[in-house]
């Protein structure tokens, strides 16, 4: 079933189809540069998707030829907040919402991702890129520090020195290099990108939602903890997974030599 929950002139478009909610940044004339309305609306839409039983996977993407060109630079003069206050009020809650959302989030990078837009591209659990997409840690071009999680995501993916170089020189990473460097999991042709992303998301949507929620939690915790902490956390979360009906269904399906059905009304 398809439902559109936001009108076409909104800064965020939302459409849900086959368990997949696509949230589209919709300021194409500015390559979806982020103003406060966009950042707060996106966070609100993510929270709505989290509690909507019709949604099992979320896609973040951009309208037009850009994914997100970072902070809208025409929107900053005369701002009555410090940088720190602004980040804490807008970008940081958004990035935290993505990383803690109890459903998989796919960054579907359809075009250029720059500055905080690059951080958004990196923040998804899965990153799918169109062939013409590119990522630029562009902050140093305007003598700013990478923010919105880039300093956390990028060195974990490419190592400290490569991250520093990309940030210091604001080098463009194209989709071929992004795939090699592990900045994305898959690259699809521009012409079929939206369909490929939807098909990929539907594959994820058919997987056991509770187990994926707990897996996301375990991985995020493991990234910041010790091996001992990860072992304890796995043991605790395994109990929650093992007690869930999905586990019963998986085991029964295996024994009956059939595909498991992980999509049920009681989710
Ligand atoms: O709290 C805080 O404020 C701190 C947070 C900071 C977070 C950040 O994200 S800092 C980084 C901000 N972003 C940038 O510096 C990127 C600026 N944009 C660019 O350098 C280029 O546009 C791109 C490299 C991203 C793409 O280049 P290109 O040649 O493909 O496109 P273009 O022609 O430059 O841009 C198309 C239009 O979008 C153009 O408008 P026009 O001339 O057609 O009317 C351009 O001005 C507009 N646009 C692109 N990026 C932004 C933007 N308008 C406002 N803000 C932007 N960030």
XYZ file of C-alpha atoms and ligand atoms in Angstrom:
324
model
C 0.000 0.000 0.000
C 1.242 3.542 -0.759
C 0.585 6.636 1.285
C 1.980 10.154 0.926
C 1.875 12.034 4.201
C 3.341 15.381 3.160
C 2.313 17.737 0.379
C 4.556 18.319 -2.633
C 5.654 21.818 -1.521
C 7.057 20.598 1.827
C 10.799 20.707 2.477
C 10.543 17.000 3.286
C 8.427 14.672 1.153
C 7.299 11.409 2.697
C 5.974 8.383 0.869
C 5.422 4.891 2.244
C 5.206 1.884 -0.055
C 5.592 -1.835 0.730
C 6.926 -1.195 4.247
C 9.449 1.382 3.026
C 9.172 5.059 3.962
C 11.097 7.369 1.635
C 11.928 10.789 3.064
C 13.073 13.177 0.349
C 14.901 16.428 1.086
C 13.064 18.837 -1.151
C 14.958 22.054 -1.830
C 16.306 21.058 -5.250
C 17.166 24.620 -6.380
C 19.794 24.708 -3.611
C 20.904 21.087 -3.931
C 18.800 20.465 -0.803
C 20.980 22.699 1.375
C 19.650 22.485 4.905
C 17.814 25.278 6.662
C 16.299 24.886 10.121
C 12.875 23.996 8.752
C 14.360 21.127 6.735
C 16.433 19.802 9.647
C 13.597 19.935 12.178
C 11.044 18.497 9.724
C 13.373 15.643 8.799
C 13.912 14.735 12.439
C 10.145 14.884 13.067
C 9.410 12.694 10.013
C 11.985 10.124 11.152
C 10.325 9.957 14.570
C 6.924 9.507 12.910
C 8.312 6.686 10.763
C 9.794 5.021 13.839
C 6.364 4.546 15.450
C 4.397 3.892 12.249
C 3.657 0.139 12.077
C 3.421 0.382 8.264
C 7.105 1.366 8.106
C 9.884 -1.245 8.428
C 12.716 0.610 6.633
C 13.449 4.301 6.018
C 15.199 5.788 2.978
C 16.754 9.269 3.052
C 17.315 10.836 -0.354
C 17.294 14.164 -2.174
C 15.084 15.737 -4.837
C 16.715 16.824 -8.088
C 20.421 16.473 -8.812
C 21.748 16.880 -5.250
C 21.557 14.817 -2.076
C 22.329 17.646 0.364
C 24.793 20.564 0.027
C 25.079 21.005 3.791
C 24.119 24.102 5.712
C 22.214 26.670 3.642
C 24.795 29.434 3.569
C 22.212 32.043 2.621
C 20.407 31.257 5.876
C 23.138 31.905 8.446
C 23.654 35.665 8.549
C 21.749 37.338 11.360
C 21.180 34.021 13.121
C 20.550 34.548 16.825
C 22.319 31.326 17.884
C 25.972 30.425 18.329
C 27.335 27.609 16.172
C 27.307 25.315 19.191
C 23.703 26.163 20.036
C 22.685 25.698 16.407
C 24.335 22.291 16.066
C 22.848 21.135 19.357
C 19.381 22.309 18.313
C 19.259 21.026 14.737
C 21.945 18.763 13.237
C 22.902 16.772 16.326
C 19.363 15.630 17.206
C 18.927 14.594 13.558
C 22.084 12.475 13.472
C 21.271 10.916 16.856
C 17.747 10.113 15.662
C 19.107 8.307 12.591
C 21.634 6.263 14.545
C 19.226 5.269 17.319
C 16.114 4.798 15.143
C 14.741 1.336 15.839
C 14.467 0.641 12.099
C 17.128 0.472 9.365
C 17.891 3.802 7.688
C 19.314 3.844 4.158
C 21.198 6.930 2.942
C 20.320 6.906 -0.763
C 22.860 9.364 -2.107
C 21.457 10.458 -5.448
C 23.860 13.364 -6.069
C 26.360 15.646 -4.376
C 26.654 15.340 -0.579
C 28.693 18.206 0.897
C 29.448 19.467 4.396
C 26.752 18.385 6.812
C 25.149 16.717 3.786
C 28.181 14.421 3.666
C 27.627 13.633 7.335
C 23.998 12.785 6.544
C 25.167 10.526 3.715
C 27.468 8.709 6.142
C 24.945 8.457 8.973
C 22.705 5.785 7.423
C 22.995 2.136 8.440
C 23.376 1.347 4.734
C 24.678 3.730 2.074
C 23.567 3.319 -1.512
C 24.967 5.704 -4.135
C 23.970 6.702 -7.622
C 26.842 6.534 -10.101
C 27.053 10.335 -10.394
C 26.982 10.936 -6.620
C 29.965 12.497 -4.896
C 30.894 13.333 -1.344
C 32.862 16.369 -0.223
C 33.945 17.075 3.330
C 33.751 20.683 2.239
C 33.830 22.395 5.632
C 37.463 23.560 5.374
C 36.644 25.522 2.202
C 34.779 27.905 4.500
C 37.259 27.357 7.345
C 34.907 25.311 9.502
C 35.386 22.014 11.307
C 33.566 18.883 10.064
C 30.408 18.429 12.098
C 27.150 16.453 12.282
C 29.096 13.262 12.950
C 31.639 13.346 10.109
C 34.611 13.222 12.512
C 33.120 10.055 14.028
C 31.907 8.287 10.868
C 34.689 8.972 8.384
C 37.824 7.763 10.260
C 35.957 4.588 11.219
C 35.374 3.910 7.531
C 38.624 5.049 5.913
C 41.141 5.457 8.761
C 42.488 8.573 10.427
C 44.903 9.865 7.801
C 42.618 9.409 4.785
C 39.829 11.113 6.730
C 42.117 13.975 7.639
C 43.218 14.373 4.032
C 39.651 14.391 2.703
C 38.723 16.968 5.306
C 41.803 19.161 5.010
C 41.790 19.304 1.205
C 38.001 19.078 0.759
C 38.633 16.459 -1.938
C 35.694 15.126 -3.936
C 35.099 11.380 -3.646
C 33.289 9.914 -6.644
C 31.198 6.755 -6.527
C 33.971 4.470 -7.826
C 36.331 5.579 -5.061
C 33.525 5.624 -2.487
C 32.857 1.949 -3.161
C 36.572 1.104 -2.901
C 36.952 3.099 0.306
C 33.861 1.622 1.942
C 31.875 4.868 1.987
C 29.010 3.046 0.322
C 27.831 -0.536 0.024
C 26.492 -0.399 -3.538
C 26.496 1.917 -6.552
C 23.576 1.846 -8.987
C 23.146 3.552 -12.391
C 21.520 7.003 -12.161
C 18.669 5.975 -14.462
C 17.512 3.076 -12.283
C 18.711 4.398 -8.907
C 15.299 5.010 -7.267
C 13.979 1.583 -8.321
C 17.152 -0.211 -7.193
C 17.027 1.544 -3.809
C 13.347 0.654 -3.345
C 14.028 -2.998 -4.257
C 16.966 -3.117 -1.832
C 14.848 -1.542 0.915
C 12.056 -4.052 0.320
C 14.568 -6.870 0.823
C 15.465 -5.347 4.188
C 11.773 -4.830 5.009
C 11.179 -8.571 4.646
C 13.846 -9.356 7.250
C 12.980 -9.861 10.962
C 12.346 -6.336 12.256
C 12.959 -7.059 15.927
C 16.250 -8.832 15.231
C 17.412 -5.957 12.992
C 16.484 -3.390 15.652
C 18.581 -5.280 18.228
C 21.436 -5.802 15.740
C 21.585 -2.057 15.085
C 21.675 -1.399 18.821
C 24.415 -3.999 19.365
C 26.603 -2.652 16.536
C 26.274 0.955 17.658
C 27.126 0.034 21.236
C 30.049 -2.146 20.089
C 31.545 0.741 18.094
C 32.113 2.701 21.290
C 32.761 -0.072 23.803
C 35.261 -2.762 24.735
C 35.131 -6.433 23.679
C 33.961 -7.364 27.187
C 31.102 -4.877 26.963
C 30.154 -6.148 23.496
C 30.063 -9.762 24.694
C 27.794 -8.803 27.614
C 25.556 -6.714 25.382
C 25.254 -9.509 22.784
C 24.226 -11.956 25.492
C 21.550 -9.569 26.803
C 20.162 -8.657 23.383
C 20.223 -12.301 22.252
C 17.747 -13.042 25.028
C 15.371 -10.397 23.666
C 15.755 -11.782 20.139
C 15.400 -15.392 21.225
C 12.199 -14.677 23.169
C 10.561 -12.986 20.153
C 8.137 -14.798 17.815
C 10.441 -14.052 14.872
C 12.985 -16.512 16.249
C 10.355 -19.242 16.562
C 9.259 -18.546 12.984
C 12.845 -18.716 11.686
C 13.519 -22.062 13.367
C 10.152 -23.535 12.343
C 10.632 -22.409 8.735
C 14.092 -24.006 8.680
C 12.709 -27.305 9.935
C 9.794 -27.187 7.489
C 12.206 -26.343 4.628
C 10.302 -23.178 3.646
C 11.076 -19.449 3.582
C 10.317 -17.698 6.889
C 7.593 -15.036 7.003
C 8.845 -12.221 9.217
C 6.094 -9.733 8.349
C 3.092 -10.035 10.623
C 0.382 -7.716 11.853
C 1.515 -7.971 15.507
C 4.873 -6.203 14.795
O 25.429 25.369 12.429
C 26.069 25.750 11.448
O 25.679 26.605 10.671
C 27.370 25.064 11.134
C 27.079 23.919 10.266
C 27.798 23.742 9.147
C 27.493 22.588 8.334
C 27.906 22.713 6.895
O 27.320 21.997 6.133
S 29.127 23.787 6.409
C 29.220 23.513 4.649
C 28.166 24.277 3.904
N 28.087 23.864 2.512
C 28.945 24.274 1.586
O 29.893 24.987 1.830
C 28.676 23.795 0.172
C 28.420 24.960 -0.770
N 28.124 24.473 -2.099
C 29.081 24.148 -2.978
O 30.279 24.255 -2.719
C 28.610 23.642 -4.312
O 27.300 24.081 -4.529
C 28.658 22.101 -4.453
C 30.124 21.646 -4.515
C 27.942 21.403 -3.311
C 27.974 21.692 -5.784
O 28.517 22.434 -6.839
P 27.749 22.505 -8.231
O 28.652 23.244 -9.179
O 27.314 21.145 -8.635
O 26.394 23.339 -7.954
P 26.248 24.934 -7.727
O 26.023 25.606 -9.032
O 27.348 25.430 -6.879
O 24.912 24.992 -6.848
C 23.601 24.947 -7.434
C 22.752 25.957 -6.686
O 22.646 25.552 -5.310
C 23.397 27.356 -6.663
O 22.354 28.286 -6.674
P 22.087 29.210 -7.996
O 23.379 29.902 -8.308
O 21.702 28.203 -9.065
O 20.970 30.112 -7.587
C 24.075 27.383 -5.323
O 24.247 28.694 -4.809
C 23.079 26.602 -4.467
N 23.739 26.049 -3.281
C 24.594 24.995 -3.272
N 25.004 24.775 -2.018
C 24.413 25.701 -1.250
C 23.595 26.518 -2.056
N 22.892 27.525 -1.551
C 22.979 27.751 -0.223
N 23.736 27.005 0.615
C 24.455 25.976 0.136
N 25.172 25.199 0.990
